[in-house]
Each structure stands twice: as C-alpha cells, then as structure tokens.
CSV table of C-alpha atoms and ligand atoms in Angstrom, one decimal:
chain,number,residue,atom,x,y,z
A,1,MET,CA,101.9,94.7,93.4
A,2,SER,CA,105.2,95.8,95.0
A,3,GLU,CA,108.4,95.3,93.1
A,4,ILE,CA,110.8,92.6,94.3
A,5,LEU,CA,114.3,94.0,94.8
A,6,PHE,CA,117.6,92.3,95.3
A,7,SER,CA,119.2,94.4,97.9
A,8,LYS,CA,122.8,93.3,98.1
A,9,SER,CA,125.2,91.6,95.7
A,10,ARG,CA,128.9,90.8,95.6
A,11,LEU,CA,131.3,88.8,93.4
A,12,GLU,CA,131.9,85.6,95.5
A,13,ALA,CA,134.1,83.6,93.2
A,14,SER,CA,135.5,83.3,89.6
A,15,CYS,CA,136.2,79.8,88.3
A,16,PHE,CA,138.4,79.2,85.2
A,17,LYS,CA,138.7,75.5,85.4
A,18,PRO,CA,136.3,72.6,86.3
A,19,GLY,CA,138.5,71.8,89.3
A,20,GLN,CA,137.7,75.1,90.9
A,21,LEU,CA,134.0,74.5,90.9
A,22,ILE,CA,134.0,72.9,94.3
A,23,LEU,CA,134.1,76.6,95.4
A,24,PRO,CA,132.0,78.3,96.4
A,25,ASP,CA,130.0,75.9,98.6
A,26,LYS,CA,126.9,74.2,97.3
A,27,ASN,CA,124.4,75.1,100.1
A,28,ILE,CA,122.9,78.1,98.3
A,29,PRO,CA,120.5,77.9,95.4
A,30,GLU,CA,121.9,79.1,92.1
A,31,ILE,CA,120.3,80.6,89.0
A,32,ALA,CA,122.7,80.4,86.0
A,33,VAL,CA,122.7,82.8,83.1
A,34,ALA,CA,123.6,81.0,79.8
A,35,GLY,CA,123.6,82.0,76.1
A,36,ARG,CA,125.7,82.8,73.1
A,37,SER,CA,128.6,85.2,73.3
A,38,ASN,CA,127.5,88.8,73.2
A,39,VAL,CA,123.8,88.0,73.8
A,40,GLY,CA,123.8,90.2,76.9
A,41,LYS,CA,124.3,87.9,79.9
A,42,SER,CA,126.6,90.2,81.9
A,43,SER,CA,124.4,93.2,81.1
A,44,LEU,CA,121.3,91.4,82.2
A,45,ILE,CA,123.0,90.5,85.5
A,46,ASN,CA,123.9,94.2,86.0
A,47,ALA,CA,120.3,95.3,85.2
A,48,LEU,CA,118.8,92.7,87.5
A,49,LEU,CA,121.0,93.7,90.4
A,50,ASN,CA,121.0,97.4,89.6
A,51,THR,CA,124.8,97.6,89.6
A,52,ARG,CA,127.7,97.5,87.2
A,53,ILE,CA,129.2,94.5,89.0
A,54,ALA,CA,129.6,92.3,85.8
A,55,LYS,CA,132.0,93.3,83.1
A,56,THR,CA,130.4,93.8,79.7
A,57,GLY,CA,131.8,94.4,76.3
A,58,SER,CA,130.9,95.0,72.7
A,59,THR,CA,133.2,92.3,71.5
A,60,PRO,CA,132.1,88.7,72.0
A,61,GLY,CA,134.1,86.6,74.5
A,62,LYS,CA,134.2,89.1,77.3
A,63,THR,CA,133.4,86.7,80.2
A,64,ARG,CA,135.8,83.8,80.3
A,65,SER,CA,135.3,82.5,83.7
A,66,ILE,CA,132.2,81.3,85.6
A,67,ASN,CA,131.4,84.2,87.9
A,68,PHE,CA,129.4,83.6,91.1
A,69,TYR,CA,127.5,86.6,92.4
A,70,ARG,CA,126.0,86.3,95.9
A,71,VAL,CA,122.7,88.0,96.1
A,72,THR,CA,120.5,88.9,99.1
A,73,THR,CA,116.8,89.6,98.4
A,74,GLU,CA,114.9,92.2,100.4
A,75,GLY,CA,113.3,89.3,102.3
A,76,CYS,CA,116.8,88.3,103.4
A,77,LYS,CA,116.9,85.2,101.2
A,78,GLU,CA,120.2,84.3,99.6
A,79,PHE,CA,121.0,82.9,96.2
A,80,ARG,CA,123.7,83.1,93.6
A,81,LEU,CA,123.5,84.4,90.1
A,82,VAL,CA,126.0,82.6,87.9
A,83,ASP,CA,127.4,84.3,84.8
A,84,LEU,CA,128.6,81.7,82.3
A,85,PRO,CA,131.0,82.3,79.5
A,86,GLY,CA,129.2,82.6,76.2
A,87,TYR,CA,129.3,79.9,73.4
A,88,GLY,CA,129.2,80.2,69.6
A,89,TYR,CA,132.1,82.6,69.3
A,90,ALA,CA,133.9,81.4,66.2
A,91,GLU,CA,136.9,83.7,66.4
A,92,ARG,CA,138.3,81.8,69.4
A,93,SER,CA,140.7,78.9,68.9
A,94,LYS,CA,139.3,75.4,68.9
A,95,ALA,CA,141.2,74.6,72.1
A,96,GLU,CA,139.8,77.6,73.8
A,97,ARG,CA,136.3,76.8,72.8
A,98,ASN,CA,136.7,73.2,74.0
A,99,ASP,CA,138.0,74.5,77.4
A,100,TRP,CA,134.9,76.7,77.8
A,101,GLU,CA,132.6,74.0,76.8
A,102,LYS,CA,134.1,71.6,79.3
A,103,LEU,CA,133.9,74.3,82.0
A,104,ILE,CA,130.2,75.0,81.3
A,105,SER,CA,129.2,71.4,81.0
A,106,ALA,CA,131.1,70.5,84.2
A,107,TYR,CA,129.1,73.2,86.0
A,108,ILE,CA,125.7,72.4,84.7
A,109,LYS,CA,126.0,68.6,85.0
A,110,ASP,CA,127.2,68.3,88.5
A,111,ARG,CA,125.6,71.3,90.2
A,112,GLU,CA,122.9,69.9,92.6
A,113,ASN,CA,121.9,73.4,93.8
A,114,LEU,CA,121.4,74.7,90.2
A,115,GLU,CA,117.7,75.6,90.4
A,116,LEU,CA,117.2,77.2,87.0
A,117,VAL,CA,119.1,78.1,83.9
A,118,LEU,CA,118.1,81.5,82.4
A,119,HIS,CA,118.7,80.8,78.7
A,120,LEU,CA,119.3,84.2,77.1
A,121,VAL,CA,118.3,84.4,73.4
A,122,ASP,CA,118.6,87.5,71.2
A,123,PHE,CA,115.1,88.5,70.5
A,124,ARG,CA,116.0,89.4,66.9
A,125,HIS,CA,117.3,85.9,66.1
A,126,GLY,CA,115.5,83.3,68.2
A,127,LEU,CA,117.1,79.9,68.7
A,128,LEU,CA,120.1,79.2,66.6
A,129,ALA,CA,121.6,75.8,66.1
A,130,ASN,CA,123.9,75.9,69.2
A,131,ASP,CA,121.1,77.3,71.3
A,132,LYS,CA,119.0,74.2,70.4
A,133,LYS,CA,121.9,72.0,71.3
A,134,LEU,CA,122.3,73.7,74.7
A,135,GLN,CA,118.5,73.3,75.4
A,136,GLU,CA,118.6,69.6,74.6
A,137,TRP,CA,121.7,69.1,76.7
A,138,ILE,CA,120.4,71.0,79.7
A,139,ARG,CA,117.2,69.0,79.7
A,140,THR,CA,119.0,65.8,79.3
A,141,ASN,CA,120.8,66.7,82.6
A,142,ASP,CA,117.4,67.3,84.2
A,143,LYS,CA,117.8,71.1,84.8
A,144,GLU,CA,115.0,73.5,84.2
A,145,ILE,CA,115.2,76.3,81.6
A,146,LEU,CA,113.5,79.7,81.5
A,147,VAL,CA,114.1,81.6,78.2
A,148,VAL,CA,114.8,85.3,78.5
A,149,PHE,CA,114.8,87.3,75.3
A,150,THR,CA,117.4,90.1,75.3
A,151,LYS,CA,117.8,93.3,73.3
A,152,SER,CA,114.1,93.8,72.8
A,153,ASP,CA,114.8,97.5,72.2
A,154,LYS,CA,116.0,96.4,68.8
A,155,VAL,CA,112.5,95.0,67.9
A,156,PRO,CA,109.4,97.1,67.4
A,157,LYS,CA,107.0,96.6,70.3
A,158,THR,CA,104.1,95.8,68.0
A,159,LYS,CA,105.9,92.6,66.9
A,160,TRP,CA,106.8,91.3,70.4
A,161,LEU,CA,103.9,89.0,71.1
A,162,SER,CA,103.7,87.4,67.6
A,163,MET,CA,107.5,86.9,67.6
A,164,ARG,CA,107.5,85.2,71.0
A,165,GLN,CA,104.6,83.0,69.9
A,166,GLN,CA,106.4,82.1,66.7
A,167,TYR,CA,109.6,81.1,68.5
A,168,VAL,CA,107.7,78.8,70.8
A,169,LYS,CA,105.9,77.3,67.8
A,170,GLU,CA,109.3,76.6,66.2
A,171,GLY,CA,110.3,74.5,69.2
A,172,LEU,CA,111.9,76.8,71.7
A,173,TYR,CA,111.5,75.3,75.2
A,174,SER,CA,110.9,77.3,78.3
A,175,CYS,CA,109.3,76.1,81.5
A,176,ASN,CA,107.2,79.2,81.6
A,177,VAL,CA,106.3,82.1,79.2
A,178,PRO,CA,109.7,83.5,78.0
A,179,VAL,CA,110.4,86.9,79.5
A,180,ILE,CA,111.1,89.8,77.1
A,181,THR,CA,113.8,92.1,78.3
A,182,SER,CA,116.0,95.1,77.4
A,183,SER,CA,119.0,95.7,79.7
A,184,ALA,CA,119.6,99.0,77.8
A,185,LEU,CA,116.1,100.3,78.7
A,186,LYS,CA,115.8,98.2,81.9
A,187,LYS,CA,112.6,96.6,80.7
A,188,GLY,CA,111.2,93.3,81.7
A,189,PHE,CA,113.1,93.1,85.0
A,190,ILE,CA,110.0,93.2,87.3
A,191,GLU,CA,108.8,90.0,85.6
A,192,LEU,CA,112.2,88.4,85.7
A,193,ARG,CA,112.7,89.2,89.4
A,194,MET,CA,109.3,87.7,90.0
A,195,ALA,CA,110.2,84.5,88.1
A,196,ILE,CA,113.4,84.1,90.0
A,197,SER,CA,111.8,84.8,93.4
A,198,GLY,CA,109.0,82.3,92.5
A,199,ARG,CA,111.6,79.7,91.7
A,200,LEU,CA,113.5,80.4,95.0
A,201,GLU,CA,110.2,80.1,96.9
A,202,HIS,CA,109.4,76.7,95.3
A,203,PRO,CA,112.7,75.2,94.5
A,204,ALA,CA,113.1,72.0,92.3
A,205,CYS,CA,109.8,72.3,90.6
A,206,CYS,CA,108.9,74.1,87.4
A,207,LEU,CA,107.9,77.7,87.6
A,208,GLY,CA,104.4,76.9,86.2
A,209,GLY,CA,105.1,73.9,84.0
A,210,SER,CA,103.6,75.5,80.9
A,211,ARG,CA,105.2,76.3,77.7
A,212,SER,CA,102.0,77.6,76.2
A,213,ILE,CA,101.4,81.3,75.6
A,214,HIS,CA,98.0,82.8,75.9
B,301,GTP,N1,120.7,97.4,72.5
B,301,GTP,C1,121.1,96.6,73.5
B,301,GTP,N2,122.3,96.3,73.6
B,301,GTP,C2,122.6,95.4,74.7
B,301,GTP,C3,121.6,94.9,75.6
B,301,GTP,N3,122.2,94.1,76.4
B,301,GTP,C4,123.5,94.1,76.2
B,301,GTP,N4,123.8,94.8,75.1
B,301,GTP,C5,125.1,95.1,74.5
B,301,GTP,O1,125.5,93.8,73.9
B,301,GTP,C6,127.0,93.7,74.1
B,301,GTP,C7,127.3,92.4,74.8
B,301,GTP,O2,126.8,92.5,76.2
B,301,GTP,P1,127.4,91.6,77.3
B,301,GTP,O3,126.5,91.8,78.5
B,301,GTP,O4,128.8,91.8,77.6
B,301,GTP,O5,127.2,90.2,76.6
B,301,GTP,P2,127.6,88.7,77.2
B,301,GTP,O6,126.5,87.8,76.8
B,301,GTP,O7,127.9,88.8,78.6
B,301,GTP,O8,128.9,88.4,76.3
B,301,GTP,P3,130.1,87.4,76.6
B,301,GTP,O9,130.6,87.6,78.0
B,301,GTP,O10,131.1,87.7,75.6
B,301,GTP,O11,129.6,86.0,76.5
B,301,GTP,C8,127.4,95.0,74.8
B,301,GTP,O12,127.9,95.9,73.9
B,301,GTP,C9,126.1,95.5,75.5
B,301,GTP,O13,126.1,96.9,75.7
B,301,GTP,C10,120.3,95.4,75.4
B,301,GTP,O14,119.3,95.1,76.1
B,301,GTP,N5,120.1,96.2,74.3
B,302,MG,MG1,129.6,88.3,79.7
C-alpha cells in the first residue's frame, strides 16, 4: 500500500475571538485537533504535515488562537487542519480559561464543515475528567470523534494493545479504532493520514462506525 502524503500546507488564518471565525470561508472540509494543553496537538500537526509550521512548546498554553492550516493532498484535494488551544491548564487565570472555552465551543458548535475532531489523549493517562466532558459535549453537538493517542514513545510497546483496549473498556469514545502515535518518533502517521483521507473521501459519515477493537 502506498503512503498517503499531504503535499502542501500553509497557515491560512489565526482566530483569537469567536467573531473572527467567519474567516476563513466554510467551503473546505476541516479536521480539528483538540485535547488538553501540552498533549502534543501542534507537534502532531507538524508530524502529519512533515513541517515545523505549528509552534510547539514544553510549557502548556503555547497555542492560544485557533490556527487554520490549509492542506493539499497529493490527489489535489484540499482540507484544513485546525489547531485548537488546549484545555485543562490550571495556571491560567479563570477569565483566560473562560475565553478559550468560549472560542473552542463557538468553533465546534457552529462549524458546518467540521468533518472530524481528532481528540488527542496522552497515551500514559487515558481520558481525564475534562477529556470526558469534551467528548460528551462534542457528541451532543453531533460531531464525530477519532481518538489519537500521543507520546506513545513513553509507553513500552508490549503494553500498547492492552492499554488501548482498557481505555475503550473504561468508556473512551472513538468512531474507529484509536490511532497510537508518537510525534517524536514519527510513528502512527501512515494510519492517521489514511483515517483522515478516508474521512475526506466519505464526508459526514463515520469512519467505520465501530468502537470495538479486535
Ligand atoms: N516524548 C514526546 N514528547 C512529545 C510528543 N509530542 C509532543 N511532545 C512534547 O510535548 C510538549 C507539548 O507539545 P505541543 O505540541 O506544543 O502541545 P500542544 O498540545 O500543542 O500544547 P498547547 O498548545 O499548549 O495546548 C512539547 O515539549 C513537545 O516536544 C511525542 O510524541 N513524544
Ligand atoms: Mg499547541
């Protein structure tokens, strides 16, 4: 099987306030990347696109705006990867956290062209309380979720399958088998690109409709 590549990418817009979300236009399908602060969202975007386009940082709260990356696939299809600010970062002021929450919820709620939310979860920790809240809320708004585990280089490979199974058993929701990745080692990106491409081929339906793992 040949690897799917995303051949071109550029930052198209950064939105700091809900009012700015009318830009960019809504005619292109979007895949959003959501998750706790520091889980590795921006790093995953860089690894997916094979660039260093998204700013990353070792301190949580690096990404503060919603950043829209316009991507062209090798088959000349276009979509956007959308880097969302992280949640669950206690050091920020309450006002600042409220603003971020409003921004993220305004985006997810009203975005008709949002095809899929990649919910990034640190493989070492599984779903924490605010991850569960996010999952419930996204599903209430009729958007689909694919879980992507990050930082798998921190977990022995012998434990991967049993851990993934355990997290699903504990109630993690994912419309297809969660993808295990490491941006540091560039692992899991063939599967992830395939999942994204599959979704872009068949928009507005689940990637496979199964949360079971065999
Ligand atoms: N070991 C390891 N570290 C990673 C991996 N992915 C990201 N990191 C590190 O985790 C830290 C946070 O990465 P970011 O990509 O900035 O995380 P983020 O989710 O975008 O964070 P915010 O923008 O603050 O919400 C950085 O120090 C990265 O180098 C990974 O796969 N493995
Ligand atoms: Mg970030």
